[in-house]
mmCIF file of C-alpha atoms and ligand atoms in Angstrom:
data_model
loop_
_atom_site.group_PDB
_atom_site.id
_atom_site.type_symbol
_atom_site.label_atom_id
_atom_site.label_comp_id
_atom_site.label_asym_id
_atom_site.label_seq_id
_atom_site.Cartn_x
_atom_site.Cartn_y
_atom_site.Cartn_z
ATOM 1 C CA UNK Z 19 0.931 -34.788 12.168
ATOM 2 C CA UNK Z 20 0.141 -30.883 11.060
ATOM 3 C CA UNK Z 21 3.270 -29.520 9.842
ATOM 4 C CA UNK Z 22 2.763 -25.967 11.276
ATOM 5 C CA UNK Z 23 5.195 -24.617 9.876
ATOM 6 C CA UNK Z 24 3.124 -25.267 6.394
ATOM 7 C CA UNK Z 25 -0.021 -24.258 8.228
ATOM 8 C CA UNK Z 26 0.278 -21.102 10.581
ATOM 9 C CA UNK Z 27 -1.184 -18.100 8.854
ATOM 10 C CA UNK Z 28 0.480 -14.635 7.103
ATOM 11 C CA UNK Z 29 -0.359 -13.053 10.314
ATOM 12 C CA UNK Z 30 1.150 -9.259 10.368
ATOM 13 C CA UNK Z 31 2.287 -7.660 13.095
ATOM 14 C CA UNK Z 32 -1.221 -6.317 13.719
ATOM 15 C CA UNK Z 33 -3.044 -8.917 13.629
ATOM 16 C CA UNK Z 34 -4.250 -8.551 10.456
ATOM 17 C CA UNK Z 35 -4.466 -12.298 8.598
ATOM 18 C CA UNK Z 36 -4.063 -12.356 4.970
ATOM 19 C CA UNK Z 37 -6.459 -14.217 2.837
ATOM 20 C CA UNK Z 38 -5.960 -12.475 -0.510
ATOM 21 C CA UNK Z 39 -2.834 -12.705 -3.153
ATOM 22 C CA UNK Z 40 -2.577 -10.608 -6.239
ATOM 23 C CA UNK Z 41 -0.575 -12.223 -8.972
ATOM 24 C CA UNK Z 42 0.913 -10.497 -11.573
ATOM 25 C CA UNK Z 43 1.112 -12.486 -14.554
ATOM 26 C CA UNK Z 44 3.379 -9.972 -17.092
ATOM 27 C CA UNK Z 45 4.207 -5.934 -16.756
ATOM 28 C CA UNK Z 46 3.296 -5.314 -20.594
ATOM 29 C CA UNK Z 47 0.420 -3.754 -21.428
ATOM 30 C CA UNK Z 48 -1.436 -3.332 -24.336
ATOM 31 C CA UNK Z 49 -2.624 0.601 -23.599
ATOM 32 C CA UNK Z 50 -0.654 3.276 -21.921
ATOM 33 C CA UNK Z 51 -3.136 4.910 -19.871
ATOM 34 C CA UNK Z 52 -1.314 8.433 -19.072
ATOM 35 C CA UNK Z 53 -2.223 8.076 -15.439
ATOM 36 C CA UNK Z 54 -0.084 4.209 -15.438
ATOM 37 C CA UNK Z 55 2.759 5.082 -18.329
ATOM 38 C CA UNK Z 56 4.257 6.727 -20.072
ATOM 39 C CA UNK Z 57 3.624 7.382 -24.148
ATOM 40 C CA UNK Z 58 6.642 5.144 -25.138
ATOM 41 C CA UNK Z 59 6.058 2.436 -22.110
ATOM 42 C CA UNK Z 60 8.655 1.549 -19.747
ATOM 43 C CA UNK Z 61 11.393 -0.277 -19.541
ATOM 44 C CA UNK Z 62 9.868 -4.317 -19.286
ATOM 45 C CA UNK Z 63 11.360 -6.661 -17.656
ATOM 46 C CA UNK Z 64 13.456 -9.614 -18.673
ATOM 47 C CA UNK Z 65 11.704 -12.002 -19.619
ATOM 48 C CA UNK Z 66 13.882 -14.636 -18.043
ATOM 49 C CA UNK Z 67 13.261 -12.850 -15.019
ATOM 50 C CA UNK Z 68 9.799 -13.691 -15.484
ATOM 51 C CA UNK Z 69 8.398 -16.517 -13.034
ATOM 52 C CA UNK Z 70 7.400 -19.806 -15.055
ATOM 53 C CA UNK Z 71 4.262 -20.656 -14.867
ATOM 54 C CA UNK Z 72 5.170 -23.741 -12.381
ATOM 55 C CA UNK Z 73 7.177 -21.260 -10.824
ATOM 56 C CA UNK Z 74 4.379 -19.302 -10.258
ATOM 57 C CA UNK Z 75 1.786 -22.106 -9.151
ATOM 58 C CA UNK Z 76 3.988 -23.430 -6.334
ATOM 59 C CA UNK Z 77 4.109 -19.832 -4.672
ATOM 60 C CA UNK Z 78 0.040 -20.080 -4.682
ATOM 61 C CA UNK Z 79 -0.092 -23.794 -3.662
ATOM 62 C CA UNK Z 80 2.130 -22.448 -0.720
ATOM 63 C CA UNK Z 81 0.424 -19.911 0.033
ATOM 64 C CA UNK Z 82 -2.653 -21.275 -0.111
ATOM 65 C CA UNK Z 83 -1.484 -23.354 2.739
ATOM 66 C CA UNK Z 84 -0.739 -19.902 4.771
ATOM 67 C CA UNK Z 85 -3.981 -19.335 4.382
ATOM 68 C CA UNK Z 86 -4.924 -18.060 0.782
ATOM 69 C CA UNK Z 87 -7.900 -18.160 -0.318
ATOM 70 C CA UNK Z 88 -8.273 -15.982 -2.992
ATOM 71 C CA UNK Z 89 -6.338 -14.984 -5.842
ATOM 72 C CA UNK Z 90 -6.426 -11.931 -8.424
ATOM 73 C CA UNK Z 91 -4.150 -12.216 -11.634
ATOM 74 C CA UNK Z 92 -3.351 -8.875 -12.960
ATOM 75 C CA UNK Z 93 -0.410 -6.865 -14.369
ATOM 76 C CA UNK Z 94 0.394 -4.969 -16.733
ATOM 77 C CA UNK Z 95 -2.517 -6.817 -18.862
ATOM 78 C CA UNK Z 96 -2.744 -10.177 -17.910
ATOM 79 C CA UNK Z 97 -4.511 -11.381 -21.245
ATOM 80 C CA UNK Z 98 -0.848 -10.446 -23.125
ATOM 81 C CA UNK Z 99 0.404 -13.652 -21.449
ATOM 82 C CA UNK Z 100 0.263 -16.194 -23.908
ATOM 83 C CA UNK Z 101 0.110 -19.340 -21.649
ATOM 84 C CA UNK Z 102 -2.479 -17.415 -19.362
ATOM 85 C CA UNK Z 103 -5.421 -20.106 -20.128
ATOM 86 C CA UNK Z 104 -3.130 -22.518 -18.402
ATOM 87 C CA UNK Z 105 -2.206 -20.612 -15.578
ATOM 88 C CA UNK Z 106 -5.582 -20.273 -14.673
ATOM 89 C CA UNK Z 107 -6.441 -23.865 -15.036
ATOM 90 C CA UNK Z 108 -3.175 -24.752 -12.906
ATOM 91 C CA UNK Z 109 -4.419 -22.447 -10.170
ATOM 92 C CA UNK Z 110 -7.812 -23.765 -10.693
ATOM 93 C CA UNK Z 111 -6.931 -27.341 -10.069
ATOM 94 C CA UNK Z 112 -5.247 -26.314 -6.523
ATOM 95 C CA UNK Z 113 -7.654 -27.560 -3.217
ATOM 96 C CA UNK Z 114 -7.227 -25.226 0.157
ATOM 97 C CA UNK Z 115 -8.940 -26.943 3.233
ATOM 98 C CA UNK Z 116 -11.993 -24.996 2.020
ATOM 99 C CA UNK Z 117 -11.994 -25.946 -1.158
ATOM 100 C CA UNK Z 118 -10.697 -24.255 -4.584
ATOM 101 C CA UNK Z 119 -9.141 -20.643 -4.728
ATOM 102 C CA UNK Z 120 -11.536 -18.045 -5.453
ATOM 103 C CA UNK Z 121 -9.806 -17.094 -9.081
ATOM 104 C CA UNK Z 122 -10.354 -13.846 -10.228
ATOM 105 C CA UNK Z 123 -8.773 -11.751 -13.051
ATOM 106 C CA UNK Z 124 -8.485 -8.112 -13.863
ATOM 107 C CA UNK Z 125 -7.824 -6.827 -17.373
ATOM 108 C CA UNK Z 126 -8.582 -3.914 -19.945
ATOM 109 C CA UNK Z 127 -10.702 -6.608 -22.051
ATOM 110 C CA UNK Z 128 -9.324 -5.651 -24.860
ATOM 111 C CA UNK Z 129 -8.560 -9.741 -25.659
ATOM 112 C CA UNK Z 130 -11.535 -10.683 -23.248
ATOM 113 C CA UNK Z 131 -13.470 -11.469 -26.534
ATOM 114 C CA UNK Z 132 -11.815 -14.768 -27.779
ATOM 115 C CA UNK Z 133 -10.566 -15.652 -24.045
ATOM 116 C CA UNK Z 134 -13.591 -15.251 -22.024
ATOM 117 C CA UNK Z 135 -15.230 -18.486 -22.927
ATOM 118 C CA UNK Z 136 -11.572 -20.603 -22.504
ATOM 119 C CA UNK Z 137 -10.766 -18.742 -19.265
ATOM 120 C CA UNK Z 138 -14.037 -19.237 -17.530
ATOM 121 C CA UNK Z 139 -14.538 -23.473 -19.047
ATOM 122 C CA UNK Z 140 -10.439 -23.115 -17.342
ATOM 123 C CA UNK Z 141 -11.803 -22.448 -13.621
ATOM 124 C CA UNK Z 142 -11.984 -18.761 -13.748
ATOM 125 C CA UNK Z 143 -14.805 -17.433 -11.661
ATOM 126 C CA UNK Z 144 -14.929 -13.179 -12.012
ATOM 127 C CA UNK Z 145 -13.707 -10.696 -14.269
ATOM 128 C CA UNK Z 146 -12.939 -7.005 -13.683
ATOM 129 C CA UNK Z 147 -12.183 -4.979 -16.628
ATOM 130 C CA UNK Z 148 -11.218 -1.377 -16.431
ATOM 131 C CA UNK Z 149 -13.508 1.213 -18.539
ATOM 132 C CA UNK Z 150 -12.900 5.133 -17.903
ATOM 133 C CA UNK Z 151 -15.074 5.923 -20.767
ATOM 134 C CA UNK Z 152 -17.594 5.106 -23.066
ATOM 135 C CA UNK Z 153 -16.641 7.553 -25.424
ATOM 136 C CA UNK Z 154 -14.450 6.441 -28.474
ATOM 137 C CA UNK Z 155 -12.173 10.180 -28.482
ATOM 138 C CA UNK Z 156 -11.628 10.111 -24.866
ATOM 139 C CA UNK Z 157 -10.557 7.217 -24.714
ATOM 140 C CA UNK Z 158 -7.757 7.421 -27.186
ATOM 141 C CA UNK Z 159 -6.718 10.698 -24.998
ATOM 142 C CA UNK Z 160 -6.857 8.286 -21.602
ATOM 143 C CA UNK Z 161 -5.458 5.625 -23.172
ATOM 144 C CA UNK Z 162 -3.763 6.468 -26.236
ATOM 145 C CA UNK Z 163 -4.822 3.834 -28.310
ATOM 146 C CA UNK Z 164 -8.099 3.586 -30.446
ATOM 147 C CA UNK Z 165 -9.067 0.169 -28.372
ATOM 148 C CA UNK Z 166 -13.130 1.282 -27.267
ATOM 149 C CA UNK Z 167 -14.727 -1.329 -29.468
ATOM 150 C CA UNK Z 168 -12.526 -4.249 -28.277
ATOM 151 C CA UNK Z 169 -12.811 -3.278 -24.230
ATOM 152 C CA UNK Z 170 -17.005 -3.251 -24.827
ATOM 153 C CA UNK Z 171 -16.458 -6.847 -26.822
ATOM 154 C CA UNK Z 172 -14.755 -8.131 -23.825
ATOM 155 C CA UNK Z 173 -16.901 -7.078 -21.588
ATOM 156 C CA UNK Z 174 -19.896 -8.327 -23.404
ATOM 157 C CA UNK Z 175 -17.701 -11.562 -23.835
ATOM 158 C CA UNK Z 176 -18.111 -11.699 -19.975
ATOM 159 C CA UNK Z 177 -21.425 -11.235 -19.408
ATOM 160 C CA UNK Z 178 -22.067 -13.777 -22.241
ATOM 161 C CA UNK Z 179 -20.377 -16.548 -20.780
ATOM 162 C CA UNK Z 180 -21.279 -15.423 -17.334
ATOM 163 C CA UNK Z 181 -18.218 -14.295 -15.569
ATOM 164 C CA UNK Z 182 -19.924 -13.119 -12.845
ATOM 165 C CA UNK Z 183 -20.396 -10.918 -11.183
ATOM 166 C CA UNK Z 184 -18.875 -8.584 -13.422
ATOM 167 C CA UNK Z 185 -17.202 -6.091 -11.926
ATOM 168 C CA UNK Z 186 -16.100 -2.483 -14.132
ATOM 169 C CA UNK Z 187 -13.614 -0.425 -12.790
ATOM 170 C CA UNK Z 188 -12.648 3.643 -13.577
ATOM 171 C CA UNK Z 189 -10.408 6.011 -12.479
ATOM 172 C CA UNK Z 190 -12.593 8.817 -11.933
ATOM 173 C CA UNK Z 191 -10.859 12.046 -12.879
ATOM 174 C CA UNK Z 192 -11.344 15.819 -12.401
ATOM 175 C CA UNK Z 193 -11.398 17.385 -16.195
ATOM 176 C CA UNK Z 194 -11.557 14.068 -18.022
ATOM 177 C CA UNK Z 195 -14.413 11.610 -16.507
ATOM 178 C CA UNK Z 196 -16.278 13.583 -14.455
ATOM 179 C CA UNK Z 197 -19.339 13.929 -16.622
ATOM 180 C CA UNK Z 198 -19.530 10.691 -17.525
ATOM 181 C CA UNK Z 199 -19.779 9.167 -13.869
ATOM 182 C CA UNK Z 200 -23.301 8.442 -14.141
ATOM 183 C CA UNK Z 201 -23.470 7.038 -17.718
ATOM 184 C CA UNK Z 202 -21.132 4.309 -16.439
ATOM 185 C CA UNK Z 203 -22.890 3.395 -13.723
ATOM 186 C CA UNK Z 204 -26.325 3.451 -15.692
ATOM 187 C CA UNK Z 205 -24.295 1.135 -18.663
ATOM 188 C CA UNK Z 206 -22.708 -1.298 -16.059
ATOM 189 C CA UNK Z 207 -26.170 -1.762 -14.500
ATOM 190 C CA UNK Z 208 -27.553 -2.515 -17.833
ATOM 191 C CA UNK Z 209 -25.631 -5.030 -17.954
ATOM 192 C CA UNK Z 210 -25.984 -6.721 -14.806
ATOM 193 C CA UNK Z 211 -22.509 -5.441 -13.542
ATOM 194 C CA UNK Z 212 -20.893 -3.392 -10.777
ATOM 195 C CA UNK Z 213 -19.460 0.119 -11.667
ATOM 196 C CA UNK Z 214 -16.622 0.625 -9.401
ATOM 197 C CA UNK Z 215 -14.783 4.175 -9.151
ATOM 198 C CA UNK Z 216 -11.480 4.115 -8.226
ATOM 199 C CA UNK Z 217 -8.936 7.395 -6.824
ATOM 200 C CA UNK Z 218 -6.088 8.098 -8.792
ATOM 201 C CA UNK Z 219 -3.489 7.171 -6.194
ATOM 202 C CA UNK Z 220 0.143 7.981 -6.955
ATOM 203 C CA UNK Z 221 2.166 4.553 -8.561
ATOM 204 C CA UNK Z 222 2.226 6.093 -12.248
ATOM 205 C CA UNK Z 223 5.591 5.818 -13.714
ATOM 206 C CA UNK Z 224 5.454 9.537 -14.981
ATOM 207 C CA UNK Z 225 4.867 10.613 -11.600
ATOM 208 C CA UNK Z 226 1.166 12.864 -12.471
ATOM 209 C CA UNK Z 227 -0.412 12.425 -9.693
ATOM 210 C CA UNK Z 228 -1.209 15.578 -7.836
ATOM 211 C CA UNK Z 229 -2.890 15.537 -4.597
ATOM 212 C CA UNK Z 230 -4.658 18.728 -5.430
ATOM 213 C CA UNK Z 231 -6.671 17.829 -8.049
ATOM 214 C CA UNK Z 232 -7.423 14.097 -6.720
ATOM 215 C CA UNK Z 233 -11.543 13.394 -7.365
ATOM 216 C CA UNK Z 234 -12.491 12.227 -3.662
ATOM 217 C CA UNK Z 235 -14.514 9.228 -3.060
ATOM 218 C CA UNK Z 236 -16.750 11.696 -1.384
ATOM 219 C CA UNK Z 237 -16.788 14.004 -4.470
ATOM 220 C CA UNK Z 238 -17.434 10.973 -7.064
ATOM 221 C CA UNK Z 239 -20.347 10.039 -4.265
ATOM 222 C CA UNK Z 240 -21.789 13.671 -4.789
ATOM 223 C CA UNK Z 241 -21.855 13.388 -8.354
ATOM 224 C CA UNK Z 242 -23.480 10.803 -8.310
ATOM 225 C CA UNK Z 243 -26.276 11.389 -6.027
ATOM 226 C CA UNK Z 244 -27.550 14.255 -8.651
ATOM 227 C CA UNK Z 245 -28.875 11.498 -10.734
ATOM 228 C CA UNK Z 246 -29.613 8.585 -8.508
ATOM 229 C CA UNK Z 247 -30.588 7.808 -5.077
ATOM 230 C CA UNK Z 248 -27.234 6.021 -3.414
ATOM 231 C CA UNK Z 249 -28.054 3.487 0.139
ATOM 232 C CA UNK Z 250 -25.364 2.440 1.583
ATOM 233 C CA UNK Z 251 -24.686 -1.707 1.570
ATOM 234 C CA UNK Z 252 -23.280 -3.514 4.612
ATOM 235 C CA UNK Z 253 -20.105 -3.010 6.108
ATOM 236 C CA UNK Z 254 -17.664 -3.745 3.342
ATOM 237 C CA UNK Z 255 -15.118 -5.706 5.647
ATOM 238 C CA UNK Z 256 -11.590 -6.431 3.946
ATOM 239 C CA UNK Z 257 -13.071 -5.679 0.349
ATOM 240 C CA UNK Z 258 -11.872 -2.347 -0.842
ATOM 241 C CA UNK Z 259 -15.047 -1.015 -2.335
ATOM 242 C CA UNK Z 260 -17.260 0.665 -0.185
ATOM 243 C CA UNK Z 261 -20.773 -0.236 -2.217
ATOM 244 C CA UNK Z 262 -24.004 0.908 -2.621
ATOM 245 C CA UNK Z 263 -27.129 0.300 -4.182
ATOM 246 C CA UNK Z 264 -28.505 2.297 -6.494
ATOM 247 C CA UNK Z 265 -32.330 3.281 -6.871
ATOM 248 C CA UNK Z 266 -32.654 1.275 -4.361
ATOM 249 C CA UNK Z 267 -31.109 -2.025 -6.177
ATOM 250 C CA UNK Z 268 -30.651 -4.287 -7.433
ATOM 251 C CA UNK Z 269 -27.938 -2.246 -9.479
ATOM 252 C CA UNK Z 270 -24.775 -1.324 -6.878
ATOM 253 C CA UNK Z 271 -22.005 1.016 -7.390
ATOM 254 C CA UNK Z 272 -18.255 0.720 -5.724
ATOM 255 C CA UNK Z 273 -15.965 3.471 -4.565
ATOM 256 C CA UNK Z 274 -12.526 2.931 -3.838
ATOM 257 C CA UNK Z 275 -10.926 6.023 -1.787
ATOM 258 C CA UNK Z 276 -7.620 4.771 -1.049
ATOM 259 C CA UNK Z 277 -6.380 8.260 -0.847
ATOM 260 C CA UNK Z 278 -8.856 10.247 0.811
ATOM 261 C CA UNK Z 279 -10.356 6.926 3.450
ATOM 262 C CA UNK Z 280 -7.509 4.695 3.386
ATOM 263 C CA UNK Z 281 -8.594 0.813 4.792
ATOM 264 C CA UNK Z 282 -5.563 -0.164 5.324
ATOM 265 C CA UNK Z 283 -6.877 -1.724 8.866
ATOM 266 C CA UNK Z 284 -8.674 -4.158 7.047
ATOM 267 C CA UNK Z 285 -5.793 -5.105 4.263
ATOM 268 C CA UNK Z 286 -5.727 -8.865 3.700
ATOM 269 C CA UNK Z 287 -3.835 -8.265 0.619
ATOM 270 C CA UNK Z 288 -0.461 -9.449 -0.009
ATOM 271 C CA UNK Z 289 1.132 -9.521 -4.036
ATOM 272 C CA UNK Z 290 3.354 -11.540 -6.081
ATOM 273 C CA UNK Z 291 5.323 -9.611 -9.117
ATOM 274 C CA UNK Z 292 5.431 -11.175 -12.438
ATOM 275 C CA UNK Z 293 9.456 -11.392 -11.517
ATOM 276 C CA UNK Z 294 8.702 -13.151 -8.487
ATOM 277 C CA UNK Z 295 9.088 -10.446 -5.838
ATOM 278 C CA UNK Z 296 6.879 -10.840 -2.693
ATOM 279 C CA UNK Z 297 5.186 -7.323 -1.726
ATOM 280 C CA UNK Z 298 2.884 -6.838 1.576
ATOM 281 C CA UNK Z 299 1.588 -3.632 -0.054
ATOM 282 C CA UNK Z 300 1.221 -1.794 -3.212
ATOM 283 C CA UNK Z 301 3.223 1.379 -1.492
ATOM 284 C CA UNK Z 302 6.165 -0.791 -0.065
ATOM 285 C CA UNK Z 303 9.588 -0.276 -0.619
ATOM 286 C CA UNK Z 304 10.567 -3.694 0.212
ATOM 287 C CA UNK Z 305 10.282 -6.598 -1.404
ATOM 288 C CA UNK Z 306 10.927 -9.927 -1.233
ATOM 289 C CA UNK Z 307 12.680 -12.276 -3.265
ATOM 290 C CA UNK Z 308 11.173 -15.429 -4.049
ATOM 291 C CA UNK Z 309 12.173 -16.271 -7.486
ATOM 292 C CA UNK Z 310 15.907 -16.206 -6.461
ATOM 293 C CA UNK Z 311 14.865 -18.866 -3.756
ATOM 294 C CA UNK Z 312 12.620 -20.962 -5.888
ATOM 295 C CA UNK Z 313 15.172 -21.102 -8.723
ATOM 296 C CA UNK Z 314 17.805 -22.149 -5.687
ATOM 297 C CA UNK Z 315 15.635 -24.925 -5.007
ATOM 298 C CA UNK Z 316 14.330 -24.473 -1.637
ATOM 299 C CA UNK Z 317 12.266 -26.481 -0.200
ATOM 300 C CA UNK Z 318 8.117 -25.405 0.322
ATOM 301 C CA UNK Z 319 8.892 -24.691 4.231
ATOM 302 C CA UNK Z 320 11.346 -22.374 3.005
ATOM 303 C CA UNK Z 321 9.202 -20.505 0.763
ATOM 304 C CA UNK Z 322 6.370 -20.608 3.378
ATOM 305 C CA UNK Z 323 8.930 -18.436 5.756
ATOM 306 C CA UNK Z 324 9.747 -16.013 3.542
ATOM 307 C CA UNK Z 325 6.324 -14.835 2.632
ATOM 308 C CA UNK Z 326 5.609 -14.579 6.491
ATOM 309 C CA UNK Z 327 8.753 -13.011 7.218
ATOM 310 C CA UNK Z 328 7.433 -10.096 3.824
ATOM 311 C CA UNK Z 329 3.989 -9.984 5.440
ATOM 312 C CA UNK Z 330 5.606 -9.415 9.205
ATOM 313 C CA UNK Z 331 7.567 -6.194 7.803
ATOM 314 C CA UNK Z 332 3.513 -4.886 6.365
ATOM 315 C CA UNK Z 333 3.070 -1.446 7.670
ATOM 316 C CA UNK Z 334 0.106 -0.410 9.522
ATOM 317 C CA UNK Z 335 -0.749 1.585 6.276
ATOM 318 C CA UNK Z 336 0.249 2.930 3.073
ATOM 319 C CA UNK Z 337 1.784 6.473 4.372
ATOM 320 C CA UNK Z 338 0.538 8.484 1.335
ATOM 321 C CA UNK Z 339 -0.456 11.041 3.690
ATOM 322 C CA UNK Z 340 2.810 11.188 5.280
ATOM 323 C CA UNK Z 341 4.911 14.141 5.044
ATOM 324 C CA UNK Z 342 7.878 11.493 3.945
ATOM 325 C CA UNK Z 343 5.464 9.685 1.321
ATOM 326 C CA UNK Z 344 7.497 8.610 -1.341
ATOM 327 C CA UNK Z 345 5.927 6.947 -4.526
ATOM 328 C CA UNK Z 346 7.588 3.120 -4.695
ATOM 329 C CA UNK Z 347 10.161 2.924 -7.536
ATOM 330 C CA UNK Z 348 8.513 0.411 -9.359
ATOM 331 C CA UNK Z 349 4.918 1.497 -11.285
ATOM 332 C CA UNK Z 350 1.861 -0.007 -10.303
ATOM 333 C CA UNK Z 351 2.040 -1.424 -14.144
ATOM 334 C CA UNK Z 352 5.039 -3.228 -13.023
ATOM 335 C CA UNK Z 353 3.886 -4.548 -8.981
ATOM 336 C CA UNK Z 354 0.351 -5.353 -10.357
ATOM 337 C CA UNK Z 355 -2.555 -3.249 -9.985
HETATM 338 N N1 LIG K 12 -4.401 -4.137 -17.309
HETATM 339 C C1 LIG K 12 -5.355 -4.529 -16.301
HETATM 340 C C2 LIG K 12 -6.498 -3.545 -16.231
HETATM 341 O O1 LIG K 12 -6.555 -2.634 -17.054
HETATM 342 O O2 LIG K 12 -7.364 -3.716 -15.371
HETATM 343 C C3 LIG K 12 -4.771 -4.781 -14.929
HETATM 344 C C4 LIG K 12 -3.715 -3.868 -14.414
HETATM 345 S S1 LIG K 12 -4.204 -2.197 -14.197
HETATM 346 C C5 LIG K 12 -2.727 -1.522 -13.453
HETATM 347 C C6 LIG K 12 -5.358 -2.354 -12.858
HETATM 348 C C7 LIG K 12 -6.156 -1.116 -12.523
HETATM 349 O O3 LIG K 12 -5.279 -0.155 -12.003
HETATM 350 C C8 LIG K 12 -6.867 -0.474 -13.696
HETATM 351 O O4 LIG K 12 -8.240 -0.342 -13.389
HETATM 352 C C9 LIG K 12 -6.231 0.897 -13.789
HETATM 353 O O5 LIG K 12 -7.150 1.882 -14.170
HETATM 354 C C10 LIG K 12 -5.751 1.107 -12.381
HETATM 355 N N2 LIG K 12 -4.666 2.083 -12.257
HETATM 356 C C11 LIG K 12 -3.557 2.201 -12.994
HETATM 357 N N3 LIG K 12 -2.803 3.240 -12.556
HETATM 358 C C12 LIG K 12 -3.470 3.774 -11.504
HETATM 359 C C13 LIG K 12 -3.222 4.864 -10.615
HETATM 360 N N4 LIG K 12 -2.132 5.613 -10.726
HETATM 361 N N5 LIG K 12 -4.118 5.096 -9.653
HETATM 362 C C14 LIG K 12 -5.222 4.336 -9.513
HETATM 363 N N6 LIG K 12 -5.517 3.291 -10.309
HETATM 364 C C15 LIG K 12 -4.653 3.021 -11.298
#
């Protein structure tokens, strides 16, 4: 007999069904990008706070019975965890009625080099590693570390081994990346990968963000279209980035205006914190706690309740343009970005 209570989906309470789970697997990071933290970090979490990685696993395997089917590990940098090979091949080895997880993994790159090849002969399938620049002095100033040479190893890491496809990701910026819009698209495409612009949206611990001088989608879209011709893809359905080829293909480029065109009507996203906190949305202010649960012993059934009593609280969206927007206390370092 179907034990529905293991089966019936992370339905919200508008109808939206979630299918995606973003794990974060530490909140260290190895840069401290001045749009994410702060020069001297912030304060990390305990570690045993931390879930274990069979900790971890069982909240996927459950979920994956909810109706999961694809899962992003992220952080902080998900490479600094040092058992993260076996994570992924633990998460790997789980079966959903369709078949493996669709694993993913986002990351600055900067250890992509010796992990790629172990990651990908582990299960993983894609890669998405964050590049503002291509220029070494910028990004020490985005970043503040000298790190340029090991991001482009990891990335070439990927394409080697063929993580694909490769996705690149920047958070276009008025003042600092503007210019160089167009050389990272033209770069990614040379390399057979997706250049994906993202808006600064406000989840930095130092609090920066200023609406005024956000870089639309729209404006990043302008900028680009003085150098190549942009055609819109398909409808982009629950996937954030609105895409479009460029030169007519087969080279693509992403935009992701979660400020300026929120899609919150098509979320499927739901998030698990490297402490074990269960989050329906990157702005929340309520979270759920799982670890205390799992550490209690409770029973799968249990677990599979609390998630869909998180993902019933979702709101219909983010609220950032809400007179009473208020950032979430935690950085997006720290919920997993
Ligand atoms: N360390 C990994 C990486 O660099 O991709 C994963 C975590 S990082 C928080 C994920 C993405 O979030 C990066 O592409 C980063 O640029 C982006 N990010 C960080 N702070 C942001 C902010 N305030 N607004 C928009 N994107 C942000």
């Amino acid at each position: 007999m179907i034990n529905t209570a293991m089966t019936a989906p992370l339905v919200d309470r508008f109808g939206r069904v979630h299918r995606d789970l973003r794990v974060s697997l530490t909140d260290r990071c190895s840069l401290r990008c001045t749009y994410c933290m702060p020069a001297d970090g912030v304060p990390w979490l305990q570690s045993s706070t931390l879930l274990t990685t069979e900790e971890l696993v069982r909240v996927v395997r459950v979920a994956a019975q909810l109706g999961i089917r694809s899962v992003r590990l992220t952080g902080g940098e998900p490479l600094l965890r040092p058992d993260v090979v076996d994570v992924v091949a633990a998460l790997a080895a789980l079966r959903t009625p369709d078949g493996p997880l669709e694993l993913s993994l986002t990351t600055n790159g900067l250890r992509l080099s010796g992990l790629a090849a172990p990651l990908r002969d582990a299960g993983l399938t894609r890669v998405n590693i964050s590049i503002d620049t291509l220029d070494r002095a910028r990004f020490i100033e985005i970043t503040r570390r000298d790190r340029l040479a090991q991001t482009l190893a990891g990335i070439e890491a990927a394409a080697v081994v063929g993580l694909a496809p490769l996705k690149l990701n920047a958070l276009a910026m008025r003042g600092v990346n503007d210019d160089e819009l167009g050389d990272l698209v033209a770069f990614a495409i040379e390399r057979g990968a997706q250049m994906r612009f993202i808006e600064h949206m406000p989840l930095d611990a130092g609090h920066t963000f200023d609406r005024a001088n956000l870089l639309t989608g729209a404006e990043i879209l302008t900028i680009l279209s003085e150098r190549f011709t942009l055609t819109p893809k398909d409808a982009r359905g629950s996937a954030p980035a609105k895409e479009f080829w460029v030169d007519g293909g087969p080279g693509s480029v992403g935009v992701i205006a979660s400020v300026s065109t929120p899609f919150c009507d098509a979320c499927d996203r739901v998030r698990l914190t490297a402490d074990g906190q269960f989050r329906s949305c990157l702005f929340a202010h309520d979270e759920h706690d799982l670890r205390t649960p799992l550490r209690a012993g409770v029973d799968d059934v249990e677990l599979a309740d609390a998630m869909r009593a998180a993902v019933l609280l979702k709101k219909a969206s983010h609220g950032i343009d809400s007179p009473d927007f208020r950032q979430p206390d935690r950085p997006m370092s720290a919920i997993g970005g």
